[in-house]
Structure formats: structure tokens, C-alpha cells
mmCIF file of C-alpha atoms and ligand atoms in Angstrom:
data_model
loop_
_atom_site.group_PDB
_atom_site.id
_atom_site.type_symbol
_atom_site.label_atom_id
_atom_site.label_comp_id
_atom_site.label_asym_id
_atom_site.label_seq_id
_atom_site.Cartn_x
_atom_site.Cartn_y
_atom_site.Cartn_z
ATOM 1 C CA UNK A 1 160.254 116.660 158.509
ATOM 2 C CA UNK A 2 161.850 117.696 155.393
ATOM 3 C CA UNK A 3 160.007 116.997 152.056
ATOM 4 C CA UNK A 4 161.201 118.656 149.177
ATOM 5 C CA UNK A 5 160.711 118.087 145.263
ATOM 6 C CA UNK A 6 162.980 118.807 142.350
ATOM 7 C CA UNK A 7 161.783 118.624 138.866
ATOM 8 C CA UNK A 8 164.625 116.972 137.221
ATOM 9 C CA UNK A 9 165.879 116.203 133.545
ATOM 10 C CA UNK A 10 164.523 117.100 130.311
ATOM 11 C CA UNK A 11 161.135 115.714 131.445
ATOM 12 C CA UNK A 12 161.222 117.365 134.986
ATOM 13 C CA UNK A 13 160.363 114.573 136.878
ATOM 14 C CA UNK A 14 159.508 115.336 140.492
ATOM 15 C CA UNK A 15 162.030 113.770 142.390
ATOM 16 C CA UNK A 16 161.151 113.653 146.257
ATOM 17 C CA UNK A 17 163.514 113.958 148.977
ATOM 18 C CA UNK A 18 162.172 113.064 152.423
ATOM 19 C CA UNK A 19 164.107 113.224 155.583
ATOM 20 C CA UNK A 20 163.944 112.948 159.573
ATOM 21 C CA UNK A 21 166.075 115.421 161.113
ATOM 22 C CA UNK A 22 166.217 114.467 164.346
ATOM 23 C CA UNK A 23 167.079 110.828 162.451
ATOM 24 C CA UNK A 24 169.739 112.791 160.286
ATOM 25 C CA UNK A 25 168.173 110.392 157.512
ATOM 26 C CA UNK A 26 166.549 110.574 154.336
ATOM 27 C CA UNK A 27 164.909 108.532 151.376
ATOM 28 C CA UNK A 28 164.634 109.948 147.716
ATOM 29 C CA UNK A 29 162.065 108.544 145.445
ATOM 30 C CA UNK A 30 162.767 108.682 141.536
ATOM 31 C CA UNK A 31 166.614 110.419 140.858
ATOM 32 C CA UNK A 32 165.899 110.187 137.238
ATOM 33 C CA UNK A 33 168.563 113.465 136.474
ATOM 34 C CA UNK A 34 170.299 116.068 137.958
ATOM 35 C CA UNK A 35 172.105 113.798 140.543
ATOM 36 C CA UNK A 36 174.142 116.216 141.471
ATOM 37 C CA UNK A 37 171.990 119.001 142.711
ATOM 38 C CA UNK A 38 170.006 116.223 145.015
ATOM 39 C CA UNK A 39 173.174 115.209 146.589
ATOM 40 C CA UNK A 40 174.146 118.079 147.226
ATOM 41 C CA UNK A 41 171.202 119.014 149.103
ATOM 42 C CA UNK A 42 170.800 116.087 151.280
ATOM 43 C CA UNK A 43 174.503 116.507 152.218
ATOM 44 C CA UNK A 44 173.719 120.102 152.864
ATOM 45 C CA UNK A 45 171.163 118.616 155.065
ATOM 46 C CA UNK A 46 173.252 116.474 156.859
ATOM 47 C CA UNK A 47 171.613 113.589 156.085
ATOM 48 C CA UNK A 48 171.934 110.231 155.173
ATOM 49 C CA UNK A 49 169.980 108.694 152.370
ATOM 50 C CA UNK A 50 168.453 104.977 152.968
ATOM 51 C CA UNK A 51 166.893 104.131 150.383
ATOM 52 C CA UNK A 52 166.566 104.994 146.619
ATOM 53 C CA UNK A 53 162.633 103.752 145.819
ATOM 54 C CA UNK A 54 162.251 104.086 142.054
ATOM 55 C CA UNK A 55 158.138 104.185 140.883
ATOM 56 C CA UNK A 56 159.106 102.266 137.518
ATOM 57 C CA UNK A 57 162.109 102.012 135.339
ATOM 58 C CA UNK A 58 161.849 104.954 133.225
ATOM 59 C CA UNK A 59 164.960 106.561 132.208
ATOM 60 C CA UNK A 60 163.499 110.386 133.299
ATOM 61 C CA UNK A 61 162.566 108.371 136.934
ATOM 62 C CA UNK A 62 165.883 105.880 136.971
ATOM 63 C CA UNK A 63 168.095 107.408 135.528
ATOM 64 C CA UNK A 64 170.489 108.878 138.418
ATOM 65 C CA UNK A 65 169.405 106.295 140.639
ATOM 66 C CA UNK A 66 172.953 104.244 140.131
ATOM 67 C CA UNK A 67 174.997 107.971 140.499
ATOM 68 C CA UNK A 68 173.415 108.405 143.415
ATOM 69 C CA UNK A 69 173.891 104.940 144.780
ATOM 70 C CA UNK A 70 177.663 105.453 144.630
ATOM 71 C CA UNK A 71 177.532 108.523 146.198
ATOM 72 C CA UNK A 72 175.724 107.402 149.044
ATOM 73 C CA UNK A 73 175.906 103.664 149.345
ATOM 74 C CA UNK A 74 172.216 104.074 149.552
ATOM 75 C CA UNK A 75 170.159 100.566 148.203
ATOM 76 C CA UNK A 76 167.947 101.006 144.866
ATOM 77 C CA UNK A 77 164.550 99.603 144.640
ATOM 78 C CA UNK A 78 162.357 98.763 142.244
ATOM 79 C CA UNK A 79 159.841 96.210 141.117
ATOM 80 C CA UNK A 80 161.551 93.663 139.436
ATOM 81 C CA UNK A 81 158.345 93.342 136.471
ATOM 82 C CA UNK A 82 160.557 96.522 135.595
ATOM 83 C CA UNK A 83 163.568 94.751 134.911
ATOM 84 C CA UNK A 84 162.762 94.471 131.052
ATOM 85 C CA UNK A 85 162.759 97.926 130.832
ATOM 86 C CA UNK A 86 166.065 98.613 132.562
ATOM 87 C CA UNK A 87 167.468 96.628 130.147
ATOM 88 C CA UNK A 88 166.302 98.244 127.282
ATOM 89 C CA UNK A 89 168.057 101.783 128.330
ATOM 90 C CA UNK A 90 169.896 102.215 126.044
ATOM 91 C CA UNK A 91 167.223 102.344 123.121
ATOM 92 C CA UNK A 92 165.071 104.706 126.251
ATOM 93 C CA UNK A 93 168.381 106.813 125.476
ATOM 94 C CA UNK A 94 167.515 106.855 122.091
ATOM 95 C CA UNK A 95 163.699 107.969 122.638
ATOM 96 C CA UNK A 96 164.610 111.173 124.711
ATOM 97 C CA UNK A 97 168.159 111.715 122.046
ATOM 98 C CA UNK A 98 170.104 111.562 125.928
ATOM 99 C CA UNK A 99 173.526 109.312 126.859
ATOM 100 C CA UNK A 100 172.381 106.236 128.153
ATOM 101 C CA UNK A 101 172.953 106.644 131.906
ATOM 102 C CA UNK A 102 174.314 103.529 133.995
ATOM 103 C CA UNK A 103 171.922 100.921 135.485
ATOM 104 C CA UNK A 104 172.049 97.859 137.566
ATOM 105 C CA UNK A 105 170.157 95.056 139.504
ATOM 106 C CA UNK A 106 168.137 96.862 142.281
ATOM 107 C CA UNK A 107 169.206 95.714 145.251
ATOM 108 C CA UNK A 108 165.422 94.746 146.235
ATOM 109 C CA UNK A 109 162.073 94.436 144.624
ATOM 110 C CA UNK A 110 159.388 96.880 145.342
ATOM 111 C CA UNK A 111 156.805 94.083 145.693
ATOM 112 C CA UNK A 112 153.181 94.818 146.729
ATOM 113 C CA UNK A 113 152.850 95.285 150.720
ATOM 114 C CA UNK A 114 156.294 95.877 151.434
ATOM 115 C CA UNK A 115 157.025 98.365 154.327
ATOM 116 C CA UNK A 116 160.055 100.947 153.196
ATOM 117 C CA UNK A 117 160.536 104.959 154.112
ATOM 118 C CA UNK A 118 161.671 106.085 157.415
ATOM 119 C CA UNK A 119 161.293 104.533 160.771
ATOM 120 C CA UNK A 120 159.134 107.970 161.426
ATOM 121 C CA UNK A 121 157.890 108.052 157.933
ATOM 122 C CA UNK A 122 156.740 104.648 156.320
ATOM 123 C CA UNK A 123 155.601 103.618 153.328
ATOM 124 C CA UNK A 124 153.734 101.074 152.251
ATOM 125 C CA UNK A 125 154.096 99.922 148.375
ATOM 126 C CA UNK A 126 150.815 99.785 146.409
ATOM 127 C CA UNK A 127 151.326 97.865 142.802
ATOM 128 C CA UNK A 128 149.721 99.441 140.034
ATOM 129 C CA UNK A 129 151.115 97.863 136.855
ATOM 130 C CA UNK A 130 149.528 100.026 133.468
ATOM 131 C CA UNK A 131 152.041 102.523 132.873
ATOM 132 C CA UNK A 132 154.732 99.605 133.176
ATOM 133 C CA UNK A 133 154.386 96.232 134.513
ATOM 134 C CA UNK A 134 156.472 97.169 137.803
ATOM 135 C CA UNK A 135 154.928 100.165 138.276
ATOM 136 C CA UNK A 136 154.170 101.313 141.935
ATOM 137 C CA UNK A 137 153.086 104.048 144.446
ATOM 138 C CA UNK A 138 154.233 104.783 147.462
ATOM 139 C CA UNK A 139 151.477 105.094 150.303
ATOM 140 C CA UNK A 140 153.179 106.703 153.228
ATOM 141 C CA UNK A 141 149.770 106.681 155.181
ATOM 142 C CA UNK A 142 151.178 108.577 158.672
ATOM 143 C CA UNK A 143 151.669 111.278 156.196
ATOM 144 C CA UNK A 144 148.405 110.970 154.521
ATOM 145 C CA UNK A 145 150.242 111.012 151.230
ATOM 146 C CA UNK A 146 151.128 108.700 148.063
ATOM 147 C CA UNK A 147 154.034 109.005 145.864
ATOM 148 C CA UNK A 148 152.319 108.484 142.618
ATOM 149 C CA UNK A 149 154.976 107.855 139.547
ATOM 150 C CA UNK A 150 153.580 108.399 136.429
ATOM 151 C CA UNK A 151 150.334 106.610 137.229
ATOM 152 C CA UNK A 152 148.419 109.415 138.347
ATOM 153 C CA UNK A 153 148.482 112.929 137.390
ATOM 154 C CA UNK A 154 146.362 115.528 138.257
ATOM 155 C CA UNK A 155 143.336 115.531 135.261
ATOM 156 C CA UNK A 156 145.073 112.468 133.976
ATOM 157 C CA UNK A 157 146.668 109.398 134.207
ATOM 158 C CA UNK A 158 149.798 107.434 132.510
ATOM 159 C CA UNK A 159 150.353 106.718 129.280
ATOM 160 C CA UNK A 160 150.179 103.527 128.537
ATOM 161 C CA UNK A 161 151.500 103.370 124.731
ATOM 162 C CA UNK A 162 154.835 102.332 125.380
ATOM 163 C CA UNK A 163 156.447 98.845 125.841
ATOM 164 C CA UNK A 164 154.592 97.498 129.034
ATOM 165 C CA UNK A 165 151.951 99.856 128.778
ATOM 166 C CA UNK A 166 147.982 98.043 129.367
ATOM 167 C CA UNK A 167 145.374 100.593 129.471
ATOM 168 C CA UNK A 168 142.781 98.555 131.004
ATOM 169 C CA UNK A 169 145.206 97.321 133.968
ATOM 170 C CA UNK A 170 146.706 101.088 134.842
ATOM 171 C CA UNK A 171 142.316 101.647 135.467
ATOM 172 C CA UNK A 172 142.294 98.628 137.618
ATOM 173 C CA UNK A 173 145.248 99.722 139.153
ATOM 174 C CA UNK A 174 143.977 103.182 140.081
ATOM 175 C CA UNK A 175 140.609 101.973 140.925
ATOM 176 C CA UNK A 176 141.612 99.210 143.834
ATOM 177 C CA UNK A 177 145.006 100.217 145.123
ATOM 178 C CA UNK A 178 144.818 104.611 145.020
ATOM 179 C CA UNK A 179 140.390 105.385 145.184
ATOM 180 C CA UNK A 180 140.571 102.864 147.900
ATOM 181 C CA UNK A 181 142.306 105.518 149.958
ATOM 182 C CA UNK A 182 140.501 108.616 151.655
ATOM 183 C CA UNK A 183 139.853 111.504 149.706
ATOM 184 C CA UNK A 184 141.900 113.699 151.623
ATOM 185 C CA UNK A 185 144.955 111.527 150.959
ATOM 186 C CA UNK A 186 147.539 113.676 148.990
ATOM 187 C CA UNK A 187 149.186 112.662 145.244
ATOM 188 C CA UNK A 188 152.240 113.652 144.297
ATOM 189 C CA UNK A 189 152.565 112.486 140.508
ATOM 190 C CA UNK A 190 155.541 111.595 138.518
ATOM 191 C CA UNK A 191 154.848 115.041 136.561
ATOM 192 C CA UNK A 192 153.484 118.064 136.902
ATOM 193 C CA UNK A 193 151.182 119.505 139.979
ATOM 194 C CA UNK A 194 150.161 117.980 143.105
ATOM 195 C CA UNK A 195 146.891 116.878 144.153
ATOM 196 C CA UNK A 196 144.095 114.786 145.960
ATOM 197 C CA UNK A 197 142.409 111.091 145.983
ATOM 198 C CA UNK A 198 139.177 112.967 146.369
ATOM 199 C CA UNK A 199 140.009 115.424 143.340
ATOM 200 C CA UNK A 200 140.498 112.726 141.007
ATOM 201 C CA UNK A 201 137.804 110.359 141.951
ATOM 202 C CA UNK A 202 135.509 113.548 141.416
ATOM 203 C CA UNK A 203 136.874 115.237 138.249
ATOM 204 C CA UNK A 204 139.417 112.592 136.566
ATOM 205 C CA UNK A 205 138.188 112.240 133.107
ATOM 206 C CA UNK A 206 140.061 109.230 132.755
ATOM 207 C CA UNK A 207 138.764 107.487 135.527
ATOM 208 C CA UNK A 208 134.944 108.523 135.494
ATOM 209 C CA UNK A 209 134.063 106.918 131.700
ATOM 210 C CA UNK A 210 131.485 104.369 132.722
HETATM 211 ZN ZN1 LIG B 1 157.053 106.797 132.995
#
């Protein structure tokens, strides 16, 4: 198995790359920069990429994704309650002071249950609208490991300011669809370090105010 993450763009978001050797394929979640570095790498690999799973429509997690698509032929998706937001890149642009990158239709929605990944490695999509209203992670439960987007962190969770944003529903969202998983279970957030379900249930601050 190869699993690798690149902190990409201005707000070095961790794009993943997983792949299955003995498959010769691969997935990447979140190509929101630096396109051409990931290529690279999975071609170096000798791989070929499946899927492009986006967490939420973000520029800093989207933003490649189409790049990438045409180098690759690879599908994009992403929850379609996100669609609002791909539409409004150009004034994301704006916010970050960046070229508006391309975007299109995904090619599929991310919807809640939905089996993607690797034949070897699945996923299964959890919903968590809070951060945005498609927002989703990425359970890939033979792995024992979620794909978090910017909903979890480690010590914190999403913002929830921005268009889309509900603070109350990114709690809900955490509470039923990532503590419901064991403690053991690893996060890999949108940003920053890696960590546990049983490391944020315990010390969270966000998540243990009641
Ligand atoms: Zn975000």
C-alpha cells in the first residue's frame, strides 16, 4: 500500500495519495494545488489514478482537481450541496489574492453511504455538513482510517464562518458520523497533524462543551 500526503498551496492542504501496487492504481483525495508535483509522483509510481474524491469545494482542497482530471482522465467527486461554492471561485480567488483555477460539474456526488477507494482499499462516505453544506469524510474502515477535510483537526474543528458554514450542524456532524467510530480509528485532517477518534473525543475542546 502506498499512502502518501503532500501539503499543497498557500494553505498546505494535505492532499492524500493512496495506491495498490499490485493493482498499479491509485485514488487522491483533495488536489487543491501543486498539481504538478502529485502527478508526477503517481506516474513515477506507475499508477493509475481512479478517482479524484474532493472533502468540500474549497479552492485550497479543489482547486487542481480539474488539472488533474485532464491529466489522468480520472472522475472528480464531490457532494453536490457543494456546488454553490464551486461556483463562487472566482470571488474564493479573491479571498486567498490567487488566479481563479478551472472548475467543473463533478462527475458524481459524494452522497452519504456511497462505497468509493480501491477495490483493496474502500471507503465509505460519511456526510458531515458544518464546515460547508457538502462537506464529507472519507471512512476507509479496512484501513482503520478517515479522511477528515477540514472538519476535524487535531485540538479543533472547522471553521464555520464562511458562506455555508453552521456551527451547530459541523457538532452534529462530528458527534454521529466520526465519535461513532472506534477510538483507535485514525484522522487525517484537511490541515495540519494527524490524529485519533479516541484523542479527540477525550481532549477536543470543541467537542467536550456540555
Ligand atoms: Zn475548507
Amino acid at each position: 500500500m502506498i499512502l502518501e500526503t503532500f501539503s499543497v498551496g498557500p494553505l498546505q492542504c494535505n492532499c492524500t495519495l493512496l495506491g495498490d501496487e499490485e493493482a498499479g492504481e491509485a485514488i487522491v483525495i483533495d488536489p487543491g494545488d501543486e498539481v504538478g508535483r502529485i502527478y508526477r509522483r503517481i506516474t513515477d509510481l506507475g499508477l493509475k489514478l481512479k478517482q479524484i474524491l474532493i472533502t468540500h469545494a474549497h479552492i485550497d482542497h479543489v482547486g487542481g482537481a480539474v488539472k488533474l482530471k485532464r491529466l489522468t482522465g480520472a472522475p472528480i467527486l464531490l457532494n453536490e450541496n457543494d456546488l454553490p461554492l464551486l461556483k463562487m471561485m472566482d470571488q474564493q480567488a479573491a479571498w486567498l489574492g490567487v488566479a481563479t483555477p478551472e472548475v467543473t460539474a463533478p462527475d458524481a456526488s459524494l452522497v452519504d453511504g456511497l462505497q468509493v477507494g480501491l477495490e483493496r482499499y474502500p471507503a465509505r462516505v460519511l456526510y458531515t455538513p458544518g464546515h460547508t453544506q457538502g462537506s464529507v469524510c472519507l471512512h476507509f474502515e479496512p484501513l482503520n482510517m478517515i479522511i477528515a477535510g477540514d472538519t476535524l483537526f487535531a485540538g479543533s474543528i472547522g471553521r464555520t464562518d464562511l458562506p455555508g458554514g453552521n456551527s451547530r450542524q459541523i457538532i452534529e456532524s462530528i458527534e454521529s458520523q466520526l465519535m461513532a467510530l472506534p477510538d483507535e480509528t485514525r484522522v487525517l485532517p484537511g490541515h495540519g497533524p494527524p490524529t485519533t477518534i479516541g484523542a479527540e473525543r477525550n481532549t477536543n475542546p470543541f467537542l467536550n462543551l456540555r
